[in-house]
Coordinates of C-alpha atoms (C1' of nucleotides) in Angstrom, one line a residue:
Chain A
X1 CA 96.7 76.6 81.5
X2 CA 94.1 74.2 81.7
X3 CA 92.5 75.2 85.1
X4 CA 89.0 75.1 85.9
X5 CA 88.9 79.2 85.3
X6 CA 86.3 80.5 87.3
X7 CA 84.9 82.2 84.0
X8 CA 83.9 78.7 82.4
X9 CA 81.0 79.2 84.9
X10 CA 77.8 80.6 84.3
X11 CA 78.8 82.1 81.1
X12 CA 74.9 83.3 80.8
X13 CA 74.1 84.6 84.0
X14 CA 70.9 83.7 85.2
X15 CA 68.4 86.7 86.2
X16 CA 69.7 88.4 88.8
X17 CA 68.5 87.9 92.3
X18 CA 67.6 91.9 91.9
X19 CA 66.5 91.5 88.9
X20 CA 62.7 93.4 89.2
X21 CA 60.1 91.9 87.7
X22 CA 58.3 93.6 85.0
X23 CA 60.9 95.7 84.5
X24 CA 63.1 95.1 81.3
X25 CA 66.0 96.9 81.1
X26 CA 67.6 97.4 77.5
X27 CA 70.7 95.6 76.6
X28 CA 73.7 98.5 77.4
X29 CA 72.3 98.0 81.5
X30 CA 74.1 95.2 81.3
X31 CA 77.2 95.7 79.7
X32 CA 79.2 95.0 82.5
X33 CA 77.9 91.7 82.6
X34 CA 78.7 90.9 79.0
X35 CA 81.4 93.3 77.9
X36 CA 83.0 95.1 77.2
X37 CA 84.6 93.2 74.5
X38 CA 85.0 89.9 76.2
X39 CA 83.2 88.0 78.6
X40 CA 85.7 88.2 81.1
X41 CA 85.8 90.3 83.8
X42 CA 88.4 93.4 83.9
X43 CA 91.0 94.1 86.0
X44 CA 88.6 97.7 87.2
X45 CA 86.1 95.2 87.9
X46 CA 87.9 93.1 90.0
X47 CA 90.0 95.5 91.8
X48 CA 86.3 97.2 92.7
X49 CA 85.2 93.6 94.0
X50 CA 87.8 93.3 96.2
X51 CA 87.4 96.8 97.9
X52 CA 84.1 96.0 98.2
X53 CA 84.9 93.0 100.3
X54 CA 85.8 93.5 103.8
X55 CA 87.4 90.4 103.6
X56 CA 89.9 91.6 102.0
X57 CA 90.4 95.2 103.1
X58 CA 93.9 94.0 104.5
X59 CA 94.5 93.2 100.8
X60 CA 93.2 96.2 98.8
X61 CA 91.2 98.9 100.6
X62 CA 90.2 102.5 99.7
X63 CA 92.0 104.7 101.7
X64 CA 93.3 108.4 101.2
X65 CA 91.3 110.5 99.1
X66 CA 88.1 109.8 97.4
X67 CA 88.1 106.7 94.7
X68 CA 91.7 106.1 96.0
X69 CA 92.6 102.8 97.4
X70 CA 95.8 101.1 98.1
X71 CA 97.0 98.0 97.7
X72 CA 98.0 96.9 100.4
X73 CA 99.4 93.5 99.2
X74 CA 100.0 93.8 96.0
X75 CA 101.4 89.7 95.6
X76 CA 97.8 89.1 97.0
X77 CA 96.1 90.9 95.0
X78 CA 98.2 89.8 92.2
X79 CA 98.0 86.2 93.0
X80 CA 93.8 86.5 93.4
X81 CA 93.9 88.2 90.0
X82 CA 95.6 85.4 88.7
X83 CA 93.5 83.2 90.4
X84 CA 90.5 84.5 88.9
X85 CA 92.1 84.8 85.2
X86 CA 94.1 81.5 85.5
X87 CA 97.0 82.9 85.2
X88 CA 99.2 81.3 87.2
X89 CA 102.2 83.4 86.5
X90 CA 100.6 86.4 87.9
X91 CA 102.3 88.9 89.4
X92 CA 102.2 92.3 90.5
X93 CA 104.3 93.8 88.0
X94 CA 101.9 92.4 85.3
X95 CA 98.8 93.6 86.9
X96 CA 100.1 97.0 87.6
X97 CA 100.8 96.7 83.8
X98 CA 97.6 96.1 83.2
X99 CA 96.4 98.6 85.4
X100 CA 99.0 101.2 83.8
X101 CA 96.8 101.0 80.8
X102 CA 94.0 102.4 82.4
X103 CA 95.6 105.4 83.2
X104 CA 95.5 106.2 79.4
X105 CA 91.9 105.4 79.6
X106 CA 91.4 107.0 82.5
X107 CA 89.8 104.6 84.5
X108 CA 92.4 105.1 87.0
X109 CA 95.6 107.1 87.5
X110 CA 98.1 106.7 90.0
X111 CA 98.4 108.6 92.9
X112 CA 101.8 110.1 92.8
X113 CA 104.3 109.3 95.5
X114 CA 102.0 106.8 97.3
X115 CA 103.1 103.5 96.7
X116 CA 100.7 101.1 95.5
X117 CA 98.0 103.4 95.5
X118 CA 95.4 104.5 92.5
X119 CA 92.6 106.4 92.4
X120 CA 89.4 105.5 90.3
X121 CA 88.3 107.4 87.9
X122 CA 84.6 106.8 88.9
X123 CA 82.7 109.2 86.4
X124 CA 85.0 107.3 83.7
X125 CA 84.2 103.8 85.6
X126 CA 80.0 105.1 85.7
X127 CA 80.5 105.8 82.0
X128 CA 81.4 103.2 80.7
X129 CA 79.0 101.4 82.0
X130 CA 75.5 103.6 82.0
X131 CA 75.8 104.3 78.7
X132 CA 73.0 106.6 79.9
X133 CA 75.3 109.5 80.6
X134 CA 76.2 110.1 77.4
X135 CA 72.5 109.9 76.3
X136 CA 72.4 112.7 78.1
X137 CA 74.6 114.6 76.1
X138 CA 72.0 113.3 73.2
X139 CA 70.4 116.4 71.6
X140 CA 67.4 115.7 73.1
X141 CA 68.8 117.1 76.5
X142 CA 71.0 120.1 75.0
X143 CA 68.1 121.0 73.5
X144 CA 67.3 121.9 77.1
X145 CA 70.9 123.2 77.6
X146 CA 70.2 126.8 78.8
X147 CA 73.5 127.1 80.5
X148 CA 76.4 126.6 77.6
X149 CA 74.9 128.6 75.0
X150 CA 77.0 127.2 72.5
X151 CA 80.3 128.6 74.3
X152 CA 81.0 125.3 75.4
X153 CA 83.0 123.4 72.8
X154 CA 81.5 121.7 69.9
X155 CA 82.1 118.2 71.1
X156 CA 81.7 119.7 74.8
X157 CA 78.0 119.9 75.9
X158 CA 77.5 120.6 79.9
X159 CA 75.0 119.1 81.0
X160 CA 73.1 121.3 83.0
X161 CA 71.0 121.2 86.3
X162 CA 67.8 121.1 84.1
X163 CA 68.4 118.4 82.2
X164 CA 70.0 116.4 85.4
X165 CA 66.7 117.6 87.3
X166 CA 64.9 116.4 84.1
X167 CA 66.6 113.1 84.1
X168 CA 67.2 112.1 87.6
X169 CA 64.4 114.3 89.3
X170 CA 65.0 112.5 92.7
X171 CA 69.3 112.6 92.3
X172 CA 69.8 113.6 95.9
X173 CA 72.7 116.5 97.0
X174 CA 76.0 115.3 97.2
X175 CA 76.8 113.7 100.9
X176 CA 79.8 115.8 100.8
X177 CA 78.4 119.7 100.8
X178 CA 79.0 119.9 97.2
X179 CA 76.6 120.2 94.9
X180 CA 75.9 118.4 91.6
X181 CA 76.7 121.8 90.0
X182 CA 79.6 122.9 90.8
X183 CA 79.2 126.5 90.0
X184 CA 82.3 127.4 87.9
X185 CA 84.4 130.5 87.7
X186 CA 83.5 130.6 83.7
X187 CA 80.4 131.9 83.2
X188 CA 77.8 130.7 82.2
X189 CA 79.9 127.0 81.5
X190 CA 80.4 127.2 85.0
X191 CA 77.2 125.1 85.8
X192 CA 78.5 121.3 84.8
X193 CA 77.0 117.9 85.8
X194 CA 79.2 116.9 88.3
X195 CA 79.0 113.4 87.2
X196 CA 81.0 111.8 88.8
X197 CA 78.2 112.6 91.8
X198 CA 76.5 110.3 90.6
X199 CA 75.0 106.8 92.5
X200 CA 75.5 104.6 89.9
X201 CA 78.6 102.7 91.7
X202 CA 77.0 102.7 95.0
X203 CA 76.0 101.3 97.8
X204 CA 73.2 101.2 99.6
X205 CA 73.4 97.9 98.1
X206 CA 74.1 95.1 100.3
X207 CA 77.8 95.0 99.2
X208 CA 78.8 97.9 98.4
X209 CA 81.8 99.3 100.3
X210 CA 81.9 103.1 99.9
X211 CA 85.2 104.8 99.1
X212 CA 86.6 106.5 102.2
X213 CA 86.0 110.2 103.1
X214 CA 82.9 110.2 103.0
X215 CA 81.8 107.7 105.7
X216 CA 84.7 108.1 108.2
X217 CA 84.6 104.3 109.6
X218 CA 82.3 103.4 106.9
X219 CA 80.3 100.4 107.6
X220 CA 82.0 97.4 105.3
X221 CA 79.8 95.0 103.9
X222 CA 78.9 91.5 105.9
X223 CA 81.8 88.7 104.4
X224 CA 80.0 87.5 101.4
X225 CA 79.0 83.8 101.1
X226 CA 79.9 82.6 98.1
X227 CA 76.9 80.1 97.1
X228 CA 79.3 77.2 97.8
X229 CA 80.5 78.0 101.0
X230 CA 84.3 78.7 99.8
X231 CA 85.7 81.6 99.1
X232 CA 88.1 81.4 96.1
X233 CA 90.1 84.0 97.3
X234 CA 91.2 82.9 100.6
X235 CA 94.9 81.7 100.4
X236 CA 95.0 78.0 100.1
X237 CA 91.9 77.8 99.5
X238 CA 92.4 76.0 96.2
X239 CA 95.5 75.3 93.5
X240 CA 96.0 76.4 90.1
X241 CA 95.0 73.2 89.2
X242 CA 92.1 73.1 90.8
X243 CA 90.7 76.2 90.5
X244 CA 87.3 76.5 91.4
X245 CA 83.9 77.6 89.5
X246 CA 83.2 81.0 89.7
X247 CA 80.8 82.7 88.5
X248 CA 82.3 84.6 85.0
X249 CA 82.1 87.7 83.2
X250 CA 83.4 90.9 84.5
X251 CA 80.4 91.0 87.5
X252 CA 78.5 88.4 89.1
X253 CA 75.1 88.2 88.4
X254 CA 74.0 90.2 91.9
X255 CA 72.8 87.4 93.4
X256 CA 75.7 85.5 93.5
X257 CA 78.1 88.2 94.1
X258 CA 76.7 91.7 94.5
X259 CA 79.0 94.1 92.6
X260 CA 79.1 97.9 92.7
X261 CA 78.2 98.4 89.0
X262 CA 75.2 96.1 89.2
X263 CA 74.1 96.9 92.5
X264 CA 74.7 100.3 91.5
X265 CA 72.2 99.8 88.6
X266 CA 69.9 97.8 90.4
X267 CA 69.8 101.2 92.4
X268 CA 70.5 103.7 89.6
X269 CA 67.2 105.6 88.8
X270 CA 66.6 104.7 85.6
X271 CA 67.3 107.0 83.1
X272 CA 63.8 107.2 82.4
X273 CA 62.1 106.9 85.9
X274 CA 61.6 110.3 85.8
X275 CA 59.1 109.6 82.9
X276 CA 57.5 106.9 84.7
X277 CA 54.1 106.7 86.1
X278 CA 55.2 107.0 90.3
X279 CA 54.0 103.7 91.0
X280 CA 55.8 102.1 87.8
X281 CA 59.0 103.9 88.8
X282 CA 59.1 102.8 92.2
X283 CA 58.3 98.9 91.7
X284 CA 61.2 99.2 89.8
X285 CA 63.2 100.4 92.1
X286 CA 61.8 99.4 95.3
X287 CA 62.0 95.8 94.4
X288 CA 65.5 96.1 93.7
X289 CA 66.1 97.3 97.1
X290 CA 66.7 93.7 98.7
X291 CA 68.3 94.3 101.9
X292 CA 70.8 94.6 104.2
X293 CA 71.5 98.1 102.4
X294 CA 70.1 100.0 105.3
X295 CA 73.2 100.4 107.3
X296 CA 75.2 101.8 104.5
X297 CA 72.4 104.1 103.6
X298 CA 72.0 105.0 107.1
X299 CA 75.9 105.9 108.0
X300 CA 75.8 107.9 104.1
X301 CA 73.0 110.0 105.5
X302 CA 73.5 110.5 108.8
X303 CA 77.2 110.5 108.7
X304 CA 78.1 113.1 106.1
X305 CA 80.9 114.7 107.1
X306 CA 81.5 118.4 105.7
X307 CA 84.1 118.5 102.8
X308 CA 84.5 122.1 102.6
X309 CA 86.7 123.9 100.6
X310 CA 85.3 121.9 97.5
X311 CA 87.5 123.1 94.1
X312 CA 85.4 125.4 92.0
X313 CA 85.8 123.5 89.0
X314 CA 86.5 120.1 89.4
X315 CA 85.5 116.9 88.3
X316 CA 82.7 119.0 86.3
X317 CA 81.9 117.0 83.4
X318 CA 81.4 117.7 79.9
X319 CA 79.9 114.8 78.1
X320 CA 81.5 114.7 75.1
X321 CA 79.9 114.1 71.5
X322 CA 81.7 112.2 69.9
X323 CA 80.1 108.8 70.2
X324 CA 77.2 110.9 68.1
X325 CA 78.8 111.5 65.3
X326 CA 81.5 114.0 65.4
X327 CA 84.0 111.5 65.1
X328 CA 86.1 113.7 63.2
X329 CA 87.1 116.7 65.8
X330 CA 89.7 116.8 68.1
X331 CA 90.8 113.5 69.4
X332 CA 90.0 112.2 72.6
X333 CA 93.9 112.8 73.8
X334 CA 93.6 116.3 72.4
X335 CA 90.1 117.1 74.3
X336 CA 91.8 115.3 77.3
X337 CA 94.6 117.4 77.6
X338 CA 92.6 120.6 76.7
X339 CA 90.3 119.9 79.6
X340 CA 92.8 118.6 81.6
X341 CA 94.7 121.8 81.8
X342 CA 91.6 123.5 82.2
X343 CA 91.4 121.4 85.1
X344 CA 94.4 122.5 86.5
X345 CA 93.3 126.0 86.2
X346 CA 90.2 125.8 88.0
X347 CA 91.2 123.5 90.0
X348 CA 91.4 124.5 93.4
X349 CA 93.0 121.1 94.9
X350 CA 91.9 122.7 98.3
X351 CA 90.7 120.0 99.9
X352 CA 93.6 118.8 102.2
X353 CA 92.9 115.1 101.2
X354 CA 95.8 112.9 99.5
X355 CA 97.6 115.4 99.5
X356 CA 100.2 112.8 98.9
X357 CA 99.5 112.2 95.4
X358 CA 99.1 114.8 94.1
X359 CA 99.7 114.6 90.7
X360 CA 101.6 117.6 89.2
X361 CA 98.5 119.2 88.6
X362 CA 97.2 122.6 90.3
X363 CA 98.6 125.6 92.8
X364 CA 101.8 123.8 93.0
X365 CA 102.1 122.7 89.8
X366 CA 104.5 120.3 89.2
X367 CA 105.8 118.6 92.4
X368 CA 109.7 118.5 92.3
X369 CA 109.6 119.4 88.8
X370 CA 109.4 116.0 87.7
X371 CA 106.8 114.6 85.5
X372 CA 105.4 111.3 85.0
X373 CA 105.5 110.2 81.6
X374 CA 101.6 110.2 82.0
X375 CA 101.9 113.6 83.0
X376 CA 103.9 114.1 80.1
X377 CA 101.6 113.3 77.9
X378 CA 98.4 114.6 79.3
X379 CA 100.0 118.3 80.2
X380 CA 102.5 119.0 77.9
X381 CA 100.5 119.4 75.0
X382 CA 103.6 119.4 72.9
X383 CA 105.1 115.9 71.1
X384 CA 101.3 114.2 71.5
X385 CA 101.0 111.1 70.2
X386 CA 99.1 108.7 69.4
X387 CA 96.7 107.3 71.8
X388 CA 97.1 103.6 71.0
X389 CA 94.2 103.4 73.8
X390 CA 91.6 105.6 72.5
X391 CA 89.3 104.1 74.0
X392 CA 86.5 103.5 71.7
X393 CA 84.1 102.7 74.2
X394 CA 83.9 106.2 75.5
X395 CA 84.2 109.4 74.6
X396 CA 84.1 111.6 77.7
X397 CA 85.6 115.1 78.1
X398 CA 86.2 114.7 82.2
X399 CA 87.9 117.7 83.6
X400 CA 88.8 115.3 86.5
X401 CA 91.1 113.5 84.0
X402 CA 94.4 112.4 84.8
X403 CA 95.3 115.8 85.9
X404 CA 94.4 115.9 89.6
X405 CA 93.9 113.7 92.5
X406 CA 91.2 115.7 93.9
X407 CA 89.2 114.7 91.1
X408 CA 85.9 112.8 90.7
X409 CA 85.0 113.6 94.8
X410 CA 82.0 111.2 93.6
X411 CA 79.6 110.5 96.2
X412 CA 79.0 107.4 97.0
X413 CA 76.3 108.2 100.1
X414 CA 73.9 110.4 97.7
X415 CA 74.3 107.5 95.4
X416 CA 72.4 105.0 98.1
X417 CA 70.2 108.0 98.2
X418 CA 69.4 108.5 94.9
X419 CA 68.8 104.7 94.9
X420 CA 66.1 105.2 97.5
X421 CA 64.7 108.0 96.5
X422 CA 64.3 106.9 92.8
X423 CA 62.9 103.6 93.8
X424 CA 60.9 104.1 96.7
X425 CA 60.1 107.7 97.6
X426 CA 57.9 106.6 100.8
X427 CA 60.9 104.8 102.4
X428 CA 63.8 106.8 101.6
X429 CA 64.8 108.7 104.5
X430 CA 65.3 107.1 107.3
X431 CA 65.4 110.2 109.4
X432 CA 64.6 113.2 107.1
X433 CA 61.5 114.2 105.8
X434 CA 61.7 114.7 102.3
X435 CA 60.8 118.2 100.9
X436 CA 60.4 119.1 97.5
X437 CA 62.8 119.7 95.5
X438 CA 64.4 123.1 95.3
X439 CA 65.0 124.6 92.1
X440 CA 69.1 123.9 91.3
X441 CA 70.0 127.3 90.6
X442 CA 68.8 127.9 94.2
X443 CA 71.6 125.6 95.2
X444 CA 73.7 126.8 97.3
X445 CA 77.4 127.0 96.2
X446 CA 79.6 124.6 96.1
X447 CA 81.4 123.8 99.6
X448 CA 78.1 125.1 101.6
X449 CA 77.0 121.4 103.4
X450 CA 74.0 121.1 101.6
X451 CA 71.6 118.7 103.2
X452 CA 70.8 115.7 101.0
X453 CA 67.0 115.6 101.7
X454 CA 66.7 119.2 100.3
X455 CA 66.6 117.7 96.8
X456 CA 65.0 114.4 97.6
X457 CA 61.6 115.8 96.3
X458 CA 58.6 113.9 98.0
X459 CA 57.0 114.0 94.7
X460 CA 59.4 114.3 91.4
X461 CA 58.2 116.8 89.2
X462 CA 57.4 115.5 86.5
X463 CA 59.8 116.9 83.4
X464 CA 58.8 118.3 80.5
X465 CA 59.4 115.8 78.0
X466 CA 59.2 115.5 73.9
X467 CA 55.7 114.3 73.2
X468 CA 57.4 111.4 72.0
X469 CA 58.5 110.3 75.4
X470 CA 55.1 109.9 76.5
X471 CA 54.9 107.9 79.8
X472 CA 52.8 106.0 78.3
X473 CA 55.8 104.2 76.7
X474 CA 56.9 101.3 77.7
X475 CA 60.5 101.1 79.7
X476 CA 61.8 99.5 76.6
X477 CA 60.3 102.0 74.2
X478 CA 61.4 104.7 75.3
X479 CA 64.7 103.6 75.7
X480 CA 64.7 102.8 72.0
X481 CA 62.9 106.0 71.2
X482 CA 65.6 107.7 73.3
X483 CA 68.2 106.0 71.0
X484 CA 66.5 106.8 67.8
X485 CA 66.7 110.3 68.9
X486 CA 70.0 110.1 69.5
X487 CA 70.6 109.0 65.7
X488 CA 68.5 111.2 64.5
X489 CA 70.4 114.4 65.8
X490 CA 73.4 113.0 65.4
Chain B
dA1 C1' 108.3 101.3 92.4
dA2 C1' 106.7 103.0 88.4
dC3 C1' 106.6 103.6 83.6
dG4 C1' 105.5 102.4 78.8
dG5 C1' 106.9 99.9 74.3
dA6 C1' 106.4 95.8 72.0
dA7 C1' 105.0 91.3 71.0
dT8 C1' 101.7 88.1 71.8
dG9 C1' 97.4 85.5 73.1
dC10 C1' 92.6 84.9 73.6
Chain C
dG1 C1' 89.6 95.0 73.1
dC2 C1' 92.0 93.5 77.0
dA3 C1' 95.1 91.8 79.0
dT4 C1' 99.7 89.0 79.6
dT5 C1' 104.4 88.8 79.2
dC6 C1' 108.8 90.6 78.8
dC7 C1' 111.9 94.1 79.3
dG8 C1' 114.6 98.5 79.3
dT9 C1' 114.3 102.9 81.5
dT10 C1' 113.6 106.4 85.0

DNA sequence: AACGGAATGC
DNA sequence: GCATTCCGTT
């Protein structure tokens, strides 16, 4: 239709309003901007826009367990998607098509038995865009993989808390009492990443609304003024035929439309801040703050609430190799189900939280005996076929998969944290005084509340690095040392 | 309502 | 690649 699509619009985003001076970040930080695959935006990113607006929180809002959200219109949201895609003809039934798709790529899966409700994937979501979690699967970080001792599987490498130390010295304890490790039942694999704990969707930007859970009332963001004083989205607001300029792509450049992903990378401690001089790794950071966050950040950590009974194994993450070379193992579907039933033997799905959805997976196995054709697929193990999705753009083993609702408890609160922290250690904590960080395998197990500050480290210490990785580097050249790595041990 | 195949478009 | 559209099935 010939509409004035909102993605005609600022097809090159100008530099973000957060952008930090001095600071060049490589290409991949903005993938969401510019991809993936086309310059429009994606249903994920939209659906995350609109839960991050409080306008709209009568529309779409998270709600039930962590990353799940309902929609609570779903013609409205239907009708808004189509807005933004000019596609007139929008309706629900499409976009829930389109959103079927990305149960297969796990960026979402349905939450059984709730109507109109999903649940984000959010360690898939983080993935795909900070391309920086797989680089730590690189060789460079196994190398410093004490913890898998080669049981893992090939294409399986846990990250472990001394490469996440290593990489994210200042990654504060998950709001929730869980802690990034969750100590498995396994062994020695037991120690995972818990990735999907990670900040990079967050908050303690401006605009960020946090998933619920965590925050109880959480504080939603003030409405957002769009630049000219109309909001797109509001019924009425315009026709099909006159659809108005927004700004494209799948996000906003953050200063016309602050979007978790970007705010979430204007926040994320870069993967390399850890190698940075102090002073070079908070101007970074601390100019991305902006402001407005503080609320958020406040409520995330003074309002954690305890989430005990955390599952022993849950969404424990094992980066996957693939993307470096061993294309030819098992296929993604294959390592999906395998961890996915793994999954559903560890997991404990104690939590008590949307309970309503849960998805066939755990103590109870199958509810009702009847399986989802998803569930088909990603448990029976038999009669696998193809996976017309395989999504090329990431190869992650996640044992939060498909296979359980009480997967990817990702923190949204430690994420404004870890934005704070990484950027500007002297204002981080509002009210807590930071102390240095404790050694992770002094962390205490999972479910034990676990005070965030306790591994917001006044001082990161400094990792032990290749030579290579000098801090002498620039941002940039390390980044593309970091990659050559990468190639080189792949 | 939810699902996924298939064809199609961009 | 990422939907969009259509549609039969559960």
């Amino acid at each position: 239709m010939d509409c004035n699509c909102v993605s005609d619009l600022l097809l090159t985003p100008p530099v973000p309003a957060l952008w930090t001076p001095g600071i060049a970040f490589p290409d991949w930080a903005y993938k969401p901007e510019s991809s993936p695959g086309s310059r429009q935006i994606q249903l994920w990113h939209f659906i995350l826009e609109l839960l991050q607006k409080e306008e709209y929180q009568g529309v779409i809002a998270w709600q039930g367990d962590y990353g799940e959200f309902v929609i609570k219109d779903p013609d409205e949201v239907a009708r808004l998607w189509g807005i933004r895609k000019c596609k007139p003809h929008m309706n629900y039934d499409k976009l829930s098509r389109a959103l079927r798709y990305y149960y297969n790529k796990r960026i979402l899966h349905k939450t059984k038995g709730k109507r109109f409700t999903y649940k984000f994937n959010f360690s898939k979501v983080v993935l795909v865009n900070y391309p920086l979690l797989d680089m730590a699967s690189s060789p460079f970080l196994l190398a410093q993989n004490h913890f898998n001792g080669g049981s893992a599987a090939p294409d399986c490498s846990p990250v472990t808390p001394e490469t996440l130390q290593s990489l994210f010295p200042r990654l504060p304890e998950s709001a929730r009492g869980a802690s990034l490790f969750e100590r498995g039942p396994q062994g020695p694999e037991g120690d995972k990443l818990r990735l999907d704990t990670f900040p990079f969707l967050s908050s303690g930007a401006p605009c960020y609304s946090k998933p619920p859970s965590l925050l109880g009332p959480y504080p939603r963001n003030p409405p957002f003024d769009y630049p000219w004083g109309f909001n797109p989205y509001l019924p009425g607001a315009f026709s099909l035929n006159n659809c108005p300029k927004l700004p494209p792509g799948s996000l906003y450049p953050s200063h016309f439309y602050p979007n978790p992903l970007q705010s979430g990378l204007s926040q994320l401690p870069h993967p390399f801040s850890s190698l940075l001089p102090p002073s070079e790794a908070g101007e970074r950071g601390g100019a991305q703050a902006g402001g407005g966050a503080n609320g958020t950040v406040a409520a995330a950590v003074g309002g954690v609430p305890p989430r005990l009974c955390i599952p022993p194994y849950p969404g424990a993450l094992s980066l996957s190799r693939t993307e470096l070379g061993s294309v030819g193992g098992v296929g993604e579907r294959e390592r999906g189900e395998a961890h996915g039933q793994a999954a559903s033997l560890g997991l404990g799905l104690g939590l008590g939280l949307g309970l309503g959805g849960l998805g066939g997976v755990g103590l109870g196995g199958v509810p009702g005996g009847r399986q989802s054709p998803s569930e088909r697929r990603g448990g029976g193990g038999v009669g696998v076929k193809q996976d017309p999705e395989s999504d090329s753009e990431l190869e992650i083993t996640d044992l939060s998969d498909c296979s359980s609702d009480n997967d990817n408890e990702a923190d949204f609160s430690a994420l404004s944290k870890a934005r704070l922290a990484g950027g500007r250690p002297q204002v981080l904590e509002p009210k807590s005084t930071a102390v240095p960080l404790p050694p992770l395998s002094s962390l205490p197990p999972a479910g034990s509340p676990h005070p965030i500050k306790s591994l917001l480290p006044a001082t990161p210490p400094p990792p032990s690095l290749p030579p290579s990785l000098s801090p002498s580097l620039s941002l940039v050249d390390r980044h593309r040392e970091t990659e050559a790595l990468k190639l080189t041990h792949s």
